[in-house]
Amino acid sequence: MKKKAATGMHGDCGPKHLAIKDTMELLSGKWKIQIIGALMRNGTMRFMDLLREVDGIAAKMLSKELQELEINELVKRTVCDTKPITVEYEMTTYGRTLEKVIAELAHWGELHRKRIFKKSK
Amino acid sequence: MKKKAATGMHGDCGPKHLAIKDTMELLSGKWKIQIIGALMRNGTMRFMDLLREVDGIAAKMLSKELQELEINELVKRTVCDTKPITVEYEMTTYGRTLEKVIAELAHWGELHRKRIFKKSK
DNA sequence: GTAACCAGTTTCCTTCAGGAAACTGGTTAC
DNA sequence: GTAACCAGTTTCCTGAAGGAAACTGGTTAC
């Protein structure tokens, strides 16, 4: 018989780890969250905007990550009939549901940074 | 002048992306969240318990991940003077502050799974 | 016609995460 | 003394992630 600790976690820990895994896979990698962050902050952005704003990313990576985000319907891609053609990227309504998750990640990260900072002095 | 979208995100987006990056780095990799999950569900666990519970992990990986989690003070390691010696791992109080983050990841992941499921039929 | 801008793609290369299996070193039960 | 359990470590290997740079293909401004 396994010990059950008072973790505060609510019942049914069934496929929850799969759900977590899914989310992590969607967000993992060096760039996805940064791209999402840029799009959430700035609204609609073109490819070149993103290339400039996401610090250090290469065109290949940006292209690849945007494709993945589009496939997962987090980001919408719109080709504009301008000269020269431009392409607009923005978060989908669905993509915006990630805001809470990202806010939590940011919030905890800030606590952690404060903690690390205190230690170091 | 850059467009500011109504993201619901609150002011100061300064080093926030660093905070997010920190959190992601701490949780990234194939195993960390699974280990944390196991410890949160079961309370105190020994090395062998974890090896059995975390499906598919190899001893090397478990050892390495636990070291990293310990360094970051998310997990506490206690050597028990039993025969043969056993080692207990448990979440620290600090580690438990991750609960909300993980709950958000799980919650979003479940929504996402439902969405994928709907599409597929 | 040539330089510059847009939105990528392709190629080639390096690094690192992670896996399998063997090995260490101690303890106990028989 | 030998088999089994604990808690790892070491070695060797592979595949995927990611970076740099060159290339494509179209359009416009000069």
Coordinates of C-alpha atoms (C1' of nucleotides) in Angstrom, one line a residue:
Chain A
M1 CA 0.0 0.0 0.0
K2 CA 1.4 3.3 -1.1
K3 CA 1.6 6.3 1.1
K4 CA -0.7 9.1 0.0
A5 CA 0.7 12.5 1.0
A6 CA -1.4 15.5 1.7
T7 CA -0.2 17.3 -1.4
G8 CA -3.3 19.4 -2.0
M9 CA -3.6 17.8 -5.4
H10 CA -7.1 16.9 -6.2
G11 CA -8.2 13.3 -7.0
D12 CA -7.8 11.6 -10.3
C13 CA -4.2 11.6 -11.2
G14 CA -4.9 9.4 -14.2
P15 CA -3.8 10.7 -17.6
K16 CA -2.8 14.0 -16.0
H17 CA 0.8 13.4 -16.6
L18 CA 0.0 12.9 -20.3
A19 CA -1.7 16.3 -20.3
I20 CA 1.3 17.9 -18.7
K21 CA 3.6 16.2 -21.2
D22 CA 1.5 17.5 -24.1
T23 CA 1.7 21.0 -22.8
M24 CA 5.4 20.8 -22.2
E25 CA 6.0 19.4 -25.7
L26 CA 4.0 22.2 -27.3
L27 CA 6.0 24.8 -25.4
S28 CA 9.4 23.2 -25.2
G29 CA 12.4 24.2 -27.2
K30 CA 14.4 27.3 -27.1
W31 CA 12.1 29.6 -29.0
K32 CA 8.4 28.8 -28.8
I33 CA 7.5 30.7 -25.7
Q34 CA 9.6 33.6 -26.8
I35 CA 7.7 33.8 -30.0
I36 CA 4.4 33.4 -28.3
G37 CA 5.4 36.1 -25.8
A38 CA 6.3 38.5 -28.6
L39 CA 3.0 37.9 -30.4
M40 CA 1.0 38.3 -27.2
R41 CA 2.8 41.6 -26.4
N42 CA 2.7 43.1 -29.9
G43 CA -0.4 41.6 -31.5
T44 CA 0.1 41.1 -35.2
M45 CA 3.7 40.8 -36.4
R46 CA 5.3 40.0 -39.7
F47 CA 8.1 37.5 -40.2
M48 CA 10.8 40.1 -40.2
D49 CA 9.3 41.8 -37.1
L50 CA 9.7 38.5 -35.3
L51 CA 13.1 37.9 -36.6
R52 CA 14.2 41.2 -35.2
E53 CA 12.2 41.0 -31.9
V54 CA 13.1 37.5 -30.9
D55 CA 16.6 38.0 -29.9
G56 CA 19.1 35.7 -31.5
I57 CA 16.7 33.5 -33.5
A58 CA 17.7 32.4 -37.0
A59 CA 15.3 32.5 -39.9
K60 CA 15.3 28.7 -40.2
M61 CA 14.3 28.3 -36.6
L62 CA 11.6 31.0 -36.7
S63 CA 10.1 29.4 -39.8
K64 CA 10.1 26.0 -38.3
E65 CA 8.7 27.1 -35.0
L66 CA 5.9 29.2 -36.6
Q67 CA 4.9 26.2 -38.7
E68 CA 4.6 24.0 -35.6
L69 CA 2.6 26.7 -33.8
E70 CA 0.4 27.1 -36.8
I71 CA -0.3 23.4 -37.0
N72 CA -1.3 23.4 -33.4
E73 CA -3.6 26.3 -34.1
L74 CA -1.9 28.5 -31.5
V75 CA -0.9 31.0 -34.2
K76 CA -2.6 32.2 -37.3
R77 CA -0.7 33.0 -40.5
T78 CA -2.1 35.4 -43.0
V79 CA -0.5 36.3 -46.3
C80 CA -1.2 39.9 -47.2
D81 CA -1.5 40.8 -50.8
T82 CA 0.9 43.8 -50.6
K83 CA 3.9 44.5 -52.6
P84 CA 6.2 43.0 -51.6
I85 CA 4.0 40.4 -50.1
T86 CA 4.0 40.4 -46.3
V87 CA 2.9 37.7 -43.9
E88 CA 1.2 38.4 -40.7
Y89 CA 1.3 36.2 -37.6
E90 CA -0.9 36.5 -34.6
M91 CA -2.2 34.4 -31.7
T92 CA -5.4 32.6 -32.3
T93 CA -8.2 32.8 -29.7
Y94 CA -7.2 29.4 -28.7
G95 CA -3.6 30.4 -28.5
R96 CA -4.5 33.1 -26.1
T97 CA -5.9 30.5 -23.7
L98 CA -2.2 29.8 -22.9
E99 CA -1.9 33.2 -21.2
K100 CA -2.7 31.8 -17.8
V101 CA -0.2 29.1 -18.1
I102 CA 2.5 31.5 -19.3
A103 CA 1.6 33.9 -16.5
E104 CA 2.1 31.1 -14.0
L105 CA 5.4 30.2 -15.5
A106 CA 6.5 33.8 -15.4
H107 CA 5.2 34.4 -11.8
W108 CA 7.0 31.4 -10.4
G109 CA 10.2 32.3 -12.4
E110 CA 10.2 35.7 -10.8
L111 CA 9.9 34.2 -7.3
H112 CA 12.7 31.8 -8.2
R113 CA 14.9 34.7 -9.5
K114 CA 14.4 36.6 -6.3
R115 CA 15.3 33.5 -4.3
I116 CA 18.5 32.9 -6.3
F117 CA 19.4 36.6 -6.0
K118 CA 19.0 36.6 -2.2
K119 CA 21.3 33.5 -1.9
S120 CA 24.0 35.1 -4.1
K121 CA 24.6 38.0 -1.8
Chain B
M1 CA 5.4 53.0 -32.7
K2 CA 4.6 49.4 -31.8
K3 CA 1.0 48.2 -31.5
K4 CA 0.0 47.2 -28.0
A5 CA -2.5 44.4 -28.1
A6 CA -5.1 43.9 -25.4
T7 CA -3.6 40.8 -24.1
G8 CA -4.6 41.1 -20.6
M9 CA -0.9 40.9 -19.7
H10 CA 0.0 43.3 -16.9
G11 CA 2.6 46.0 -17.5
D12 CA 6.4 45.6 -17.2
C13 CA 7.3 42.9 -19.7
G14 CA 11.0 43.5 -18.8
P15 CA 12.8 40.5 -17.7
K16 CA 9.7 38.4 -17.7
H17 CA 10.9 36.3 -20.6
L18 CA 13.9 35.5 -18.5
A19 CA 11.7 34.4 -15.7
I20 CA 9.8 32.2 -18.0
K21 CA 13.0 30.8 -19.5
D22 CA 14.2 30.0 -16.0
T23 CA 11.1 28.1 -15.1
M24 CA 11.1 26.2 -18.4
E25 CA 14.7 25.2 -18.1
L26 CA 14.1 23.9 -14.6
L27 CA 11.2 21.8 -15.8
S28 CA 12.4 20.9 -19.2
G29 CA 13.6 17.5 -20.2
K30 CA 11.8 14.3 -20.5
W31 CA 11.7 13.4 -16.8
K32 CA 11.7 16.3 -14.3
I33 CA 8.0 16.9 -14.2
Q34 CA 7.3 13.2 -14.1
I35 CA 9.6 12.8 -11.1
I36 CA 8.1 15.9 -9.4
G37 CA 4.6 14.5 -10.1
A38 CA 5.5 11.2 -8.5
L39 CA 6.9 12.9 -5.4
M40 CA 3.9 15.2 -5.1
R41 CA 1.5 12.3 -5.4
N42 CA 3.3 9.9 -3.1
G43 CA 5.2 12.0 -0.6
T44 CA 8.4 10.4 0.3
M45 CA 10.0 8.0 -2.1
R46 CA 13.2 6.0 -2.3
F47 CA 15.4 5.8 -5.3
M48 CA 14.1 2.4 -6.3
D49 CA 10.5 3.5 -5.7
L50 CA 11.0 6.3 -8.2
L51 CA 12.8 4.0 -10.6
R52 CA 9.7 1.7 -10.6
E53 CA 7.1 4.5 -10.6
V54 CA 8.5 6.8 -13.3
D55 CA 7.8 4.7 -16.3
G56 CA 10.7 4.0 -18.5
I57 CA 13.4 6.0 -16.8
A58 CA 16.9 4.6 -16.5
A59 CA 18.9 4.8 -13.3
K60 CA 21.4 7.2 -14.9
M61 CA 18.7 9.6 -15.8
L62 CA 16.9 9.4 -12.5
S63 CA 20.1 10.0 -10.7
K64 CA 21.0 13.0 -12.8
E65 CA 17.6 14.6 -12.7
L66 CA 17.4 14.2 -8.9
Q67 CA 20.7 15.9 -8.5
E68 CA 19.6 18.8 -10.5
L69 CA 16.3 19.0 -8.6
E70 CA 18.2 18.9 -5.4
I71 CA 20.6 21.6 -6.5
N72 CA 17.7 23.8 -7.2
E73 CA 16.2 23.0 -3.8
L74 CA 13.0 21.6 -5.2
V75 CA 13.7 18.2 -3.8
K76 CA 15.3 17.1 -0.5
R77 CA 17.5 14.0 -0.3
T78 CA 17.9 12.2 2.9
V79 CA 20.1 9.2 3.5
C80 CA 18.6 6.9 6.1
D81 CA 20.9 4.8 8.3
T82 CA 19.1 1.6 7.6
K83 CA 20.6 -1.7 6.5
P84 CA 20.9 -1.6 3.6
I85 CA 21.0 2.1 3.5
T86 CA 18.1 3.7 1.8
V87 CA 17.7 7.2 0.4
E88 CA 14.6 9.2 0.7
Y89 CA 13.5 11.9 -1.7
E90 CA 10.7 14.4 -1.1
M91 CA 9.6 17.7 -2.4
T92 CA 10.8 20.7 -0.3
T93 CA 8.4 23.4 0.8
Y94 CA 9.8 25.5 -1.9
G95 CA 9.4 22.7 -4.5
R96 CA 5.7 22.5 -3.6
T97 CA 5.3 26.1 -4.7
L98 CA 5.4 24.6 -8.2
E99 CA 2.1 23.0 -7.7
K100 CA 0.1 25.9 -9.2
V101 CA 2.4 26.0 -12.2
I102 CA 2.0 22.3 -12.8
A103 CA -1.7 22.4 -12.2
E104 CA -2.0 25.1 -14.9
L105 CA 0.1 22.9 -17.3
A106 CA -2.1 20.0 -16.6
H107 CA -5.3 22.0 -16.9
W108 CA -4.4 23.5 -20.2
G109 CA -3.1 20.1 -21.5
E110 CA -6.5 18.6 -20.7
L111 CA -8.3 21.2 -22.6
H112 CA -5.9 20.7 -25.5
R113 CA -6.5 16.9 -25.4
K114 CA -10.2 17.4 -25.5
R115 CA -9.8 19.7 -28.5
I116 CA -7.6 17.2 -30.4
F117 CA -10.0 14.5 -29.6
K118 CA -13.0 16.4 -31.0
K119 CA -11.1 17.1 -34.2
S120 CA -10.2 13.5 -34.7
K121 CA -13.7 12.2 -34.9
Chain C
dG1 C1' 20.3 46.5 -64.3
dT2 C1' 21.4 46.4 -59.7
dA3 C1' 20.7 47.0 -55.0
dA4 C1' 17.4 46.3 -51.3
dC5 C1' 13.4 44.3 -49.0
dC6 C1' 10.2 40.4 -48.1
dA7 C1' 9.6 35.5 -46.7
dG8 C1' 11.4 31.9 -46.4
dT9 C1' 14.4 27.0 -47.7
dT10 C1' 18.5 24.2 -48.0
dT11 C1' 22.8 22.5 -46.6
dC12 C1' 26.2 21.4 -43.6
dC13 C1' 27.8 21.1 -39.1
dT14 C1' 28.1 20.7 -33.8
dT15 C1' 26.4 19.8 -29.5
dC16 C1' 23.7 17.7 -26.2
dA17 C1' 19.9 14.9 -24.3
dG18 C1' 19.0 10.6 -23.5
dG19 C1' 19.2 5.2 -23.7
dA20 C1' 21.4 0.4 -22.7
dA21 C1' 24.3 -2.2 -20.4
dA22 C1' 27.9 -3.2 -17.5
dC23 C1' 30.1 -2.0 -13.2
dT24 C1' 31.0 -0.4 -8.0
dG25 C1' 30.6 -1.1 -3.3
dG26 C1' 28.2 -1.9 0.6
dT27 C1' 24.6 -5.1 3.4
dT28 C1' 21.9 -8.9 4.5
dA29 C1' 19.8 -13.5 4.2
dC30 C1' 20.7 -18.4 3.6
Chain D
dG1 C1' 30.5 -17.9 -0.1
dT2 C1' 27.0 -16.7 -3.0
dA3 C1' 22.9 -14.7 -4.4
dA4 C1' 19.9 -10.6 -3.8
dC5 C1' 18.9 -5.8 -2.7
dC6 C1' 20.1 -0.9 -2.3
dA7 C1' 21.9 3.4 -4.6
dG8 C1' 24.0 4.8 -7.6
dT9 C1' 28.3 5.6 -11.6
dT10 C1' 30.7 4.8 -15.9
dT11 C1' 31.0 4.0 -20.7
dC12 C1' 29.6 4.0 -25.1
dC13 C1' 26.4 5.2 -28.5
dT14 C1' 22.5 7.5 -31.4
dG15 C1' 19.2 10.9 -32.8
dA16 C1' 17.3 15.2 -32.5
dA17 C1' 17.9 20.2 -31.6
dG18 C1' 19.8 24.0 -33.1
dG19 C1' 23.3 27.4 -35.4
dA20 C1' 25.7 29.8 -39.7
dA21 C1' 25.7 30.8 -44.1
dA22 C1' 24.3 30.5 -48.6
dC23 C1' 20.6 30.3 -51.7
dT24 C1' 15.6 31.0 -54.0
dG25 C1' 12.2 33.8 -56.0
dG26 C1' 9.5 37.5 -56.2
dT27 C1' 8.9 43.1 -56.0
dT28 C1' 10.1 47.7 -55.9
dA29 C1' 13.0 51.9 -55.9
dC30 C1' 16.7 54.3 -58.2

